[in-house]
CSV table of C-alpha atoms and ligand atoms in Angstrom, one decimal:
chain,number,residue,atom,x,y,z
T,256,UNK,CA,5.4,-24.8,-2.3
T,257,UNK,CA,6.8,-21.6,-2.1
T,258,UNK,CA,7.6,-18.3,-3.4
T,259,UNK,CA,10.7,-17.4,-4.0
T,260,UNK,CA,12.1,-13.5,-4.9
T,261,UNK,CA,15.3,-12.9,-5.8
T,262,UNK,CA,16.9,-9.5,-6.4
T,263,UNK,CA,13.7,-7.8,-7.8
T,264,UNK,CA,14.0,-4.4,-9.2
T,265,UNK,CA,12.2,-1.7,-10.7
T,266,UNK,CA,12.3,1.7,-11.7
T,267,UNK,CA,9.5,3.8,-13.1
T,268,UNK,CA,10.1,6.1,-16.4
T,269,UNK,CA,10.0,9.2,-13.7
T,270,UNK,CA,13.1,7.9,-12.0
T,271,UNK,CA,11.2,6.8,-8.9
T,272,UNK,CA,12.7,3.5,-7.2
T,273,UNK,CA,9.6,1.5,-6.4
T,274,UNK,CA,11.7,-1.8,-5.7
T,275,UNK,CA,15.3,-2.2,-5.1
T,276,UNK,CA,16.7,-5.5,-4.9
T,277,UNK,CA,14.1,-7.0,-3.0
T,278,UNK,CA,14.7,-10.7,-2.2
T,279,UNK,CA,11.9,-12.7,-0.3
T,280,UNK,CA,11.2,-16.1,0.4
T,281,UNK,CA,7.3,-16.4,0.8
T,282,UNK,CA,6.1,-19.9,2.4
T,283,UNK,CA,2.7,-21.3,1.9
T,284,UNK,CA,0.2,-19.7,4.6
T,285,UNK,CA,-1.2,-16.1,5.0
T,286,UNK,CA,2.1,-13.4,4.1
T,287,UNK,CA,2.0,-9.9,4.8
T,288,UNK,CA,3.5,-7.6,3.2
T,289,UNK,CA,3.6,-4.4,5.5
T,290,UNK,CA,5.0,-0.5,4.1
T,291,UNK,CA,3.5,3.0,4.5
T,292,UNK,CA,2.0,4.5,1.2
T,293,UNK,CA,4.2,4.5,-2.1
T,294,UNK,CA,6.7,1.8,-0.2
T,295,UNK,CA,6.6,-0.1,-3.8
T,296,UNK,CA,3.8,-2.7,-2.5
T,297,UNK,CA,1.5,-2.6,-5.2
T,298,UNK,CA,4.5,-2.8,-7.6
T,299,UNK,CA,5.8,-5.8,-6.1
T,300,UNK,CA,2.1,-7.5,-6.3
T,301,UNK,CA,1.7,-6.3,-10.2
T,302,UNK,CA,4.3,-8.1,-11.2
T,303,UNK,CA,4.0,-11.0,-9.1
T,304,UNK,CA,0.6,-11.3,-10.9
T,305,UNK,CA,2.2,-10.8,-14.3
T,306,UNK,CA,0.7,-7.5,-14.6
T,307,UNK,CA,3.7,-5.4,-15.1
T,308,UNK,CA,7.2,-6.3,-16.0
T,309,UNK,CA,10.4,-6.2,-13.4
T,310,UNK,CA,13.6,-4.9,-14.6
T,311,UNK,CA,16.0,-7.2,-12.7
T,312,UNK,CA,15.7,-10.6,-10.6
T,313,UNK,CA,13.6,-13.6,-10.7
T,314,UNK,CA,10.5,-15.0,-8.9
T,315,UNK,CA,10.1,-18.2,-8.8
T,316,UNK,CA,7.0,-20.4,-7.3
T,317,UNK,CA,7.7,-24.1,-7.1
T,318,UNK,CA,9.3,-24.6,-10.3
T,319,UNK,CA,7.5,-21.8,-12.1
T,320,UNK,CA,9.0,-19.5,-13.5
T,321,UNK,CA,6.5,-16.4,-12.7
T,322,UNK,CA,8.0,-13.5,-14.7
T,323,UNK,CA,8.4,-15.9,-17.8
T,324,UNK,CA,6.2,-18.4,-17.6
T,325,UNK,CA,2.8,-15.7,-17.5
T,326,UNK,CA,-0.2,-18.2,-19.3
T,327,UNK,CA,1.1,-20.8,-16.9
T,328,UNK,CA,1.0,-18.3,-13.5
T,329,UNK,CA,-2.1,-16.9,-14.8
T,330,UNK,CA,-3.9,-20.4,-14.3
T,331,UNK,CA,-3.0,-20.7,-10.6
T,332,UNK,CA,-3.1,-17.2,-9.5
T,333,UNK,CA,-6.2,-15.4,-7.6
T,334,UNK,CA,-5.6,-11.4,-7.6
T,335,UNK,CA,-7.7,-9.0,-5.8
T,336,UNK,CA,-6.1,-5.6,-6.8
T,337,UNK,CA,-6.3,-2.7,-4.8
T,338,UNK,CA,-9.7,-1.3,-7.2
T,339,UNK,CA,-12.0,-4.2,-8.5
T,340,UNK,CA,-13.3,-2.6,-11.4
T,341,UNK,CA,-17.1,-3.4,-11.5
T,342,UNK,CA,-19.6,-3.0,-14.3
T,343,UNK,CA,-22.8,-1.3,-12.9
T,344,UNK,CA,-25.5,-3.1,-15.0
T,345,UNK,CA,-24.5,-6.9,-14.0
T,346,UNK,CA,-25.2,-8.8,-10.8
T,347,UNK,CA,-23.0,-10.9,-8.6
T,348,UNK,CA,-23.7,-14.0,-10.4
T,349,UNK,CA,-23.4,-12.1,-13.9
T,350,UNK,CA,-20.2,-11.3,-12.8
T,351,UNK,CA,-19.0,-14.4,-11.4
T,352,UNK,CA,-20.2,-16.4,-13.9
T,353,UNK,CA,-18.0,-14.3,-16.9
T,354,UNK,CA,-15.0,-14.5,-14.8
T,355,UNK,CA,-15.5,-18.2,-14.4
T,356,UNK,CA,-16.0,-18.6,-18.6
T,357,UNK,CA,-12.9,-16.5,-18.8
T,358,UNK,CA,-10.9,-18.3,-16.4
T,359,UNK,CA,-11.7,-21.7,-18.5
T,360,UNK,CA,-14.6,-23.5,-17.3
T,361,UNK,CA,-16.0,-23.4,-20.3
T,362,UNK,CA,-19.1,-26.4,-19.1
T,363,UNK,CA,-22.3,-24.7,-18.2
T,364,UNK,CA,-23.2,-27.0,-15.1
T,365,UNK,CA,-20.1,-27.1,-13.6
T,366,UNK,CA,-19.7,-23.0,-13.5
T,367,UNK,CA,-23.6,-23.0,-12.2
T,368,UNK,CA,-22.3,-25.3,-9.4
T,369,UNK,CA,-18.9,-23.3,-8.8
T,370,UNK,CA,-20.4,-19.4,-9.4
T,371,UNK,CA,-23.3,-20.6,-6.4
T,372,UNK,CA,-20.8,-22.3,-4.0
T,373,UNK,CA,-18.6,-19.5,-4.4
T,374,UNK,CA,-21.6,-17.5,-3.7
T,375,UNK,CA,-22.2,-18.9,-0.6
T,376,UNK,CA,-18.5,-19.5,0.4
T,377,UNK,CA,-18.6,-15.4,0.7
T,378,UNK,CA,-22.0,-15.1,2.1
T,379,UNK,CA,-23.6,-13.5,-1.1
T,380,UNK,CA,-25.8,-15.5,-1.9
T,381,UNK,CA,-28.6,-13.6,-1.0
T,382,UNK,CA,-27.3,-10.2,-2.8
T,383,UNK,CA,-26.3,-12.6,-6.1
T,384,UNK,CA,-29.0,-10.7,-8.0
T,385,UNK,CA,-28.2,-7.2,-7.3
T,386,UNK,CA,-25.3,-4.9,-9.1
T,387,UNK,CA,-22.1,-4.4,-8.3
T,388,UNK,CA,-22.4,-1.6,-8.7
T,389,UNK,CA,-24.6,-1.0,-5.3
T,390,UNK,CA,-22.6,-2.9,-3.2
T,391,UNK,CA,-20.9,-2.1,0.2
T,392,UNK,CA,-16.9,-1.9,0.3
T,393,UNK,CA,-17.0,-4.8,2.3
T,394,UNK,CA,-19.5,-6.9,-0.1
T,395,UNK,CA,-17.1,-5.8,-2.8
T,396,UNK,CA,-14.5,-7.2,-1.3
T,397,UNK,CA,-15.6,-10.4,-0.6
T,398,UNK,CA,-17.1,-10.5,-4.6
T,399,UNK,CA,-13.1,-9.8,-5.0
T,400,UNK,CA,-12.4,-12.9,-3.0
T,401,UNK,CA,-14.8,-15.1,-4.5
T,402,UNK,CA,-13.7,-14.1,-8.2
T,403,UNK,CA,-9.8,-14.7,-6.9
T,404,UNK,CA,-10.8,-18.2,-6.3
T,405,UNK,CA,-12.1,-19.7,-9.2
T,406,UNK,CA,-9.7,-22.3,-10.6
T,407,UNK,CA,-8.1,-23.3,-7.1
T,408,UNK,CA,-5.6,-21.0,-7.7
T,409,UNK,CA,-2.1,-21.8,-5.8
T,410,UNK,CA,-0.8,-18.2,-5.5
T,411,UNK,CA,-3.6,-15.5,-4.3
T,412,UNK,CA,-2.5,-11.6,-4.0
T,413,UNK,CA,-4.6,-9.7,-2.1
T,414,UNK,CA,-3.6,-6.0,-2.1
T,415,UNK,CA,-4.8,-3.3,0.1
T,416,UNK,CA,-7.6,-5.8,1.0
T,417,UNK,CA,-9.3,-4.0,4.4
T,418,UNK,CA,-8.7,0.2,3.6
T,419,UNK,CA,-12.3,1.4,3.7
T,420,UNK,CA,-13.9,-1.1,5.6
T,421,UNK,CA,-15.7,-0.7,8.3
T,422,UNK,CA,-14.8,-2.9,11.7
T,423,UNK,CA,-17.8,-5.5,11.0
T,424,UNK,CA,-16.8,-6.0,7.4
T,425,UNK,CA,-13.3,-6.2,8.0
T,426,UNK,CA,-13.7,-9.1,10.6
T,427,UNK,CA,-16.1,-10.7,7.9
T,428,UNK,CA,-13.0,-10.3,5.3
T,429,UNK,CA,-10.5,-11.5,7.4
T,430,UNK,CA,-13.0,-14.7,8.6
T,431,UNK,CA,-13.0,-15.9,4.7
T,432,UNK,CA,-9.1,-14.7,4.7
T,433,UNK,CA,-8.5,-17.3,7.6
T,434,UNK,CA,-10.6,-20.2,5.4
T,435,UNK,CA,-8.7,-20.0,2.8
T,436,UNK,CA,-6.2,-23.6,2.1
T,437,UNK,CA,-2.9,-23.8,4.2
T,438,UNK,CA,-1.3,-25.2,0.8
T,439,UNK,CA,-1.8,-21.9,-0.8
T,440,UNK,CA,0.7,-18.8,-0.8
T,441,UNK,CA,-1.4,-15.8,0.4
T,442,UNK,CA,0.1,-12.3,0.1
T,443,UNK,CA,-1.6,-9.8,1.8
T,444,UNK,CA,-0.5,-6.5,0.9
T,445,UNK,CA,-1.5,-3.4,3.2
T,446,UNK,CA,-0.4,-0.6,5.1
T,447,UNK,CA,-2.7,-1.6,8.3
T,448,UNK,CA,-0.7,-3.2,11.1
T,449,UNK,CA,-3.6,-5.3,12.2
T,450,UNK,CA,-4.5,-7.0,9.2
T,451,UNK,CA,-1.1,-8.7,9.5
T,452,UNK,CA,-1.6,-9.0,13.5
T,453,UNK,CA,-4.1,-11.2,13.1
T,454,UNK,CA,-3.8,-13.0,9.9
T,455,UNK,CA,-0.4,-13.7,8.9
T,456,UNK,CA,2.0,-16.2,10.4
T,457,UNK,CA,5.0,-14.5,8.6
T,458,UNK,CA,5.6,-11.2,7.3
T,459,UNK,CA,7.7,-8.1,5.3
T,460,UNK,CA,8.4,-4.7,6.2
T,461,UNK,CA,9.3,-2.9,3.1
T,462,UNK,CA,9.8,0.9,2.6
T,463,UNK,CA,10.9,3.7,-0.3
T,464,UNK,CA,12.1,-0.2,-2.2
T,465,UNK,CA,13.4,-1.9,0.1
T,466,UNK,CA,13.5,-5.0,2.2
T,467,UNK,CA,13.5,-3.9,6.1
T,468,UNK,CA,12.6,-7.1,7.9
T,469,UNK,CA,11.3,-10.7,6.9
T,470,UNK,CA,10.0,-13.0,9.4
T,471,UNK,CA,7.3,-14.2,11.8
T,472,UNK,CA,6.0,-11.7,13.6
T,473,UNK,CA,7.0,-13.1,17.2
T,474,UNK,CA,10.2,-13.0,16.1
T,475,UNK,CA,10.0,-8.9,15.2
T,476,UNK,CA,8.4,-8.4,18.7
T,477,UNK,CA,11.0,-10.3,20.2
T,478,UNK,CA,14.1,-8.7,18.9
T,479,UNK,CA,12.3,-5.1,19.9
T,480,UNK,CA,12.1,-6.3,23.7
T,481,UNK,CA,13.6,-4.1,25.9
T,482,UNK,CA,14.0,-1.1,23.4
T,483,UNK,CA,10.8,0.4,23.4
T,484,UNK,CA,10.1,3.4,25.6
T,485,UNK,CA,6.8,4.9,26.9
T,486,UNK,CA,6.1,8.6,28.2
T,487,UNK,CA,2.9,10.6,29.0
T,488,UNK,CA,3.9,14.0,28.4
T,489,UNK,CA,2.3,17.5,27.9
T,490,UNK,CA,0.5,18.3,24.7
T,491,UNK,CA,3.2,21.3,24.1
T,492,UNK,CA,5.9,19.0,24.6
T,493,UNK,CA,5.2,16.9,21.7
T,494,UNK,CA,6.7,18.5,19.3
T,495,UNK,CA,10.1,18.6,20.7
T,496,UNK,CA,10.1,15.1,20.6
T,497,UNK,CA,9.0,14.9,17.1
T,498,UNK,CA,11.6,16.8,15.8
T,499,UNK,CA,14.4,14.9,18.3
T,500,UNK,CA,14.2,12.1,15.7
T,501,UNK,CA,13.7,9.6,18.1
T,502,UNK,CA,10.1,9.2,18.3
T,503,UNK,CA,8.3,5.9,16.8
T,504,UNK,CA,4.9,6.7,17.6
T,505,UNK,CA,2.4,9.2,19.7
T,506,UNK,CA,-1.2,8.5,20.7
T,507,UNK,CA,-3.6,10.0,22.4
T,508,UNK,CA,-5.0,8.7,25.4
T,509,UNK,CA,-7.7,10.5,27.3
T,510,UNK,CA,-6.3,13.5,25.2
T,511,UNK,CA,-2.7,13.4,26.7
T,512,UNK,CA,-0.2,12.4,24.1
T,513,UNK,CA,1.9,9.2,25.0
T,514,UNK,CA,5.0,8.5,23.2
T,515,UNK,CA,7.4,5.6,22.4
T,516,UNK,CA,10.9,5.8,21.8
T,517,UNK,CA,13.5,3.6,20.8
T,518,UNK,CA,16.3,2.5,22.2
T,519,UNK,CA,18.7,0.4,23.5
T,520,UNK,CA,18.6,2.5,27.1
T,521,UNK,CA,16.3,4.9,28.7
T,522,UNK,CA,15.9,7.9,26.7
T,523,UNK,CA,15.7,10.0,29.7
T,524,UNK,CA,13.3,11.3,32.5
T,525,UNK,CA,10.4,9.8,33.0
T,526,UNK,CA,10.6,7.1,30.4
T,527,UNK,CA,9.3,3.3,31.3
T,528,UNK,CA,10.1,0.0,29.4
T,529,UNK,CA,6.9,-1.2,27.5
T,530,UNK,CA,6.0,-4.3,25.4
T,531,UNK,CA,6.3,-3.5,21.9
T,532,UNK,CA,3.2,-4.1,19.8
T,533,UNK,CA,3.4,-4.7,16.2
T,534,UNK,CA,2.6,-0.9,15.2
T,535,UNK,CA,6.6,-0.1,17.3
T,536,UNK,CA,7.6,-2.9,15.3
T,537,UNK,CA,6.6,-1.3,11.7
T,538,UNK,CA,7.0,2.2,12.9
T,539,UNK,CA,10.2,1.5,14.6
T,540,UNK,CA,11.9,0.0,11.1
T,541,UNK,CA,10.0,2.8,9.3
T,542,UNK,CA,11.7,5.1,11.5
T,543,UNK,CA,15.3,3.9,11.3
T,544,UNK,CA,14.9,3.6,7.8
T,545,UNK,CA,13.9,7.2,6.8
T,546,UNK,CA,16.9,8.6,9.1
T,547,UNK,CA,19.8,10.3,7.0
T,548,UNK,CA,22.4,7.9,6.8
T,549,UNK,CA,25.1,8.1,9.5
T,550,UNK,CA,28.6,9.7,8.1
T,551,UNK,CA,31.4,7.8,9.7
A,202,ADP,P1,2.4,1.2,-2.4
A,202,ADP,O1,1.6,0.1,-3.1
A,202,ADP,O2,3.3,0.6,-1.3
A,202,ADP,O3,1.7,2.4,-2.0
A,202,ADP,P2,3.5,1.6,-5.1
A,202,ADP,O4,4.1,0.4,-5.6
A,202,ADP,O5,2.1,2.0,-5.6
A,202,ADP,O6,3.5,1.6,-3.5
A,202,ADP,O7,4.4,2.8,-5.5
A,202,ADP,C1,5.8,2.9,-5.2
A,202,ADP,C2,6.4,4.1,-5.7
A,202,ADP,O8,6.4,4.1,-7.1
A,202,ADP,C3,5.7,5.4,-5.3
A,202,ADP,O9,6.7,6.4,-5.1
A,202,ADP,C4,4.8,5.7,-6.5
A,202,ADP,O10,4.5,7.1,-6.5
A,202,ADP,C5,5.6,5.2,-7.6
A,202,ADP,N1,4.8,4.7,-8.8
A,202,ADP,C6,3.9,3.8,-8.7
A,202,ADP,N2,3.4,3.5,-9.9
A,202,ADP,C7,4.0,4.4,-10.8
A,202,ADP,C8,3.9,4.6,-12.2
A,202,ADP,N3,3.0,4.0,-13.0
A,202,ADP,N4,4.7,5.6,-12.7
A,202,ADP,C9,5.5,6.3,-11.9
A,202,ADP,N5,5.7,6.1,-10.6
A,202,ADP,C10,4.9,5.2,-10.0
């Protein structure tokens, strides 16, 4: 099955483009879905989970119709938004076990079996009795995952899944990511080029709306090769180069800035071919796509 976007658009009442023509063909597998802040991700994921409404284009998974057809998506989608919204007073299970009832299994055994495999699926099990509301951003997030999986759902959304997490509970989140069916579309919508480095076997880059690259990763890192340029330059040199337009990234190491550039030759002195990494990748077709556009 897939997931199939076609000429997706939206505009908000304030004018503000948040996706412009977006068209996106989304295999089964772990998908990210990589932009900077306010690139029109958490648009896209609203109204692939029937949350908002698109102006134009259609979406289509297998033969479902997803902007139409809502009840019908509803009964195979898992979505972990961006905030879980958690009520203080109830526990784990509490929780789990409302969602379940909500989500249609309506029998009383079989949601005790599903709410405590769950539970253990996401290693809870021990914390089922204590409140949401207490929990760590990483135990929240793996509630989020066992809620999003209740009904074997077919399509799961998971937005800004790892902000806020600490390095041990993001490994833990991206462990259950990883266990999760090969049969099932995964979107995983974030603004952190790792979570797509070592999750997802395809990916987007959108920005301000638009569609910048669709693909494998390998196949981003291959078309950069031999365009990325690294210097170690002086601290007050720095911002020269920032204004020159040119630069992708700087990072510090050992406190000495060191830059990449792009292009297709040498940008000058001092400059030595590197192997892009995924961040030149997304910074590189950030880059190009924030420059003016050329007058010919
Ligand atoms: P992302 O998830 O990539 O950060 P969003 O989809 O949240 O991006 O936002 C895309 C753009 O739309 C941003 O410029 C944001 O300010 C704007 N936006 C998002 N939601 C609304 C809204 N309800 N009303 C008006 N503008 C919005």
């Amino acid at each position: 099955m897939e997931l199939v976007i076609n000429g997706l658009s939206k505009t908000y009442g304030n004018g503000v483009k948040a996706l412009d023509n977006v068209s996106l063909t989304i295999p089964t597998g772990m998908f990210g879905l990589l932009g900077p802040n306010g690139a029109g991700k958490s648009t896209l994921m609203r109204i692939l989970a029937t949350l908002q409404e698109a102006d134009a284009g259609t979406a289509k998974l297998g033969d479902l119709d997803v902007l139409n057809e809502k009840d019908a998506v509803r009964r195979v989608l898992g979505y972990l938004p961006q905030e879980f919204g958690v009520y203080p007073r109830v526990s784990a299970y509490e929780m789990l076990d409302h969602i379940a009832l909500l989500k249609g299994v309506t029998n009383k055994g079989e949601r005790k079996t599903l709410v405590e495999a769950l539970l253990h699926r996401v290693n809870l099990w021990e914390q089922r009795k204590r409140r949401l509301s207490g929990f760590s951003g990483g135990m929240k997030q793996r509630f989020g995952i066992a809620q999003s999986l209740i009904g074997e759902p077919k399509l799961i959304i998971v937005d800004e899944p790892t902000a806020g997490l600490d390095p041990g509970e993001r490994n833990r989140f991206y462990n259950l990511l990883t266990e999760i069916g090969e049969n099932v579309v995964v979107i995983l919508s974030t603004h952190i080029v790792q979570d797509v480095q070592e999750l997802c076997g395809n990916m987007a880059i959108i920005n301000k709306g638009k569609l910048l690259y669709a693909g494998p990763p390998d196949a981003a890192l291959r078309e950069m090769r031999g365009k990325v340029w690294e210097k170690s330059i002086a601290k007050s040199e720095l911002e020269g180069y920032a204004t020159s337009g040119k630069l992708i990234s700087n990072k510090l190491v050992a406190g000495k800035p060191i830059i990449h550039v792009m292009g297709d030759n040498a940008p000058g002195e001092g400059f030595v071919p590197t192997e892009p990494s995924l961040e030149d990748v997304f910074f590189g077709y950030i880059h190009s796509s924030n420059q003016p556009q050329a007058h010919v």
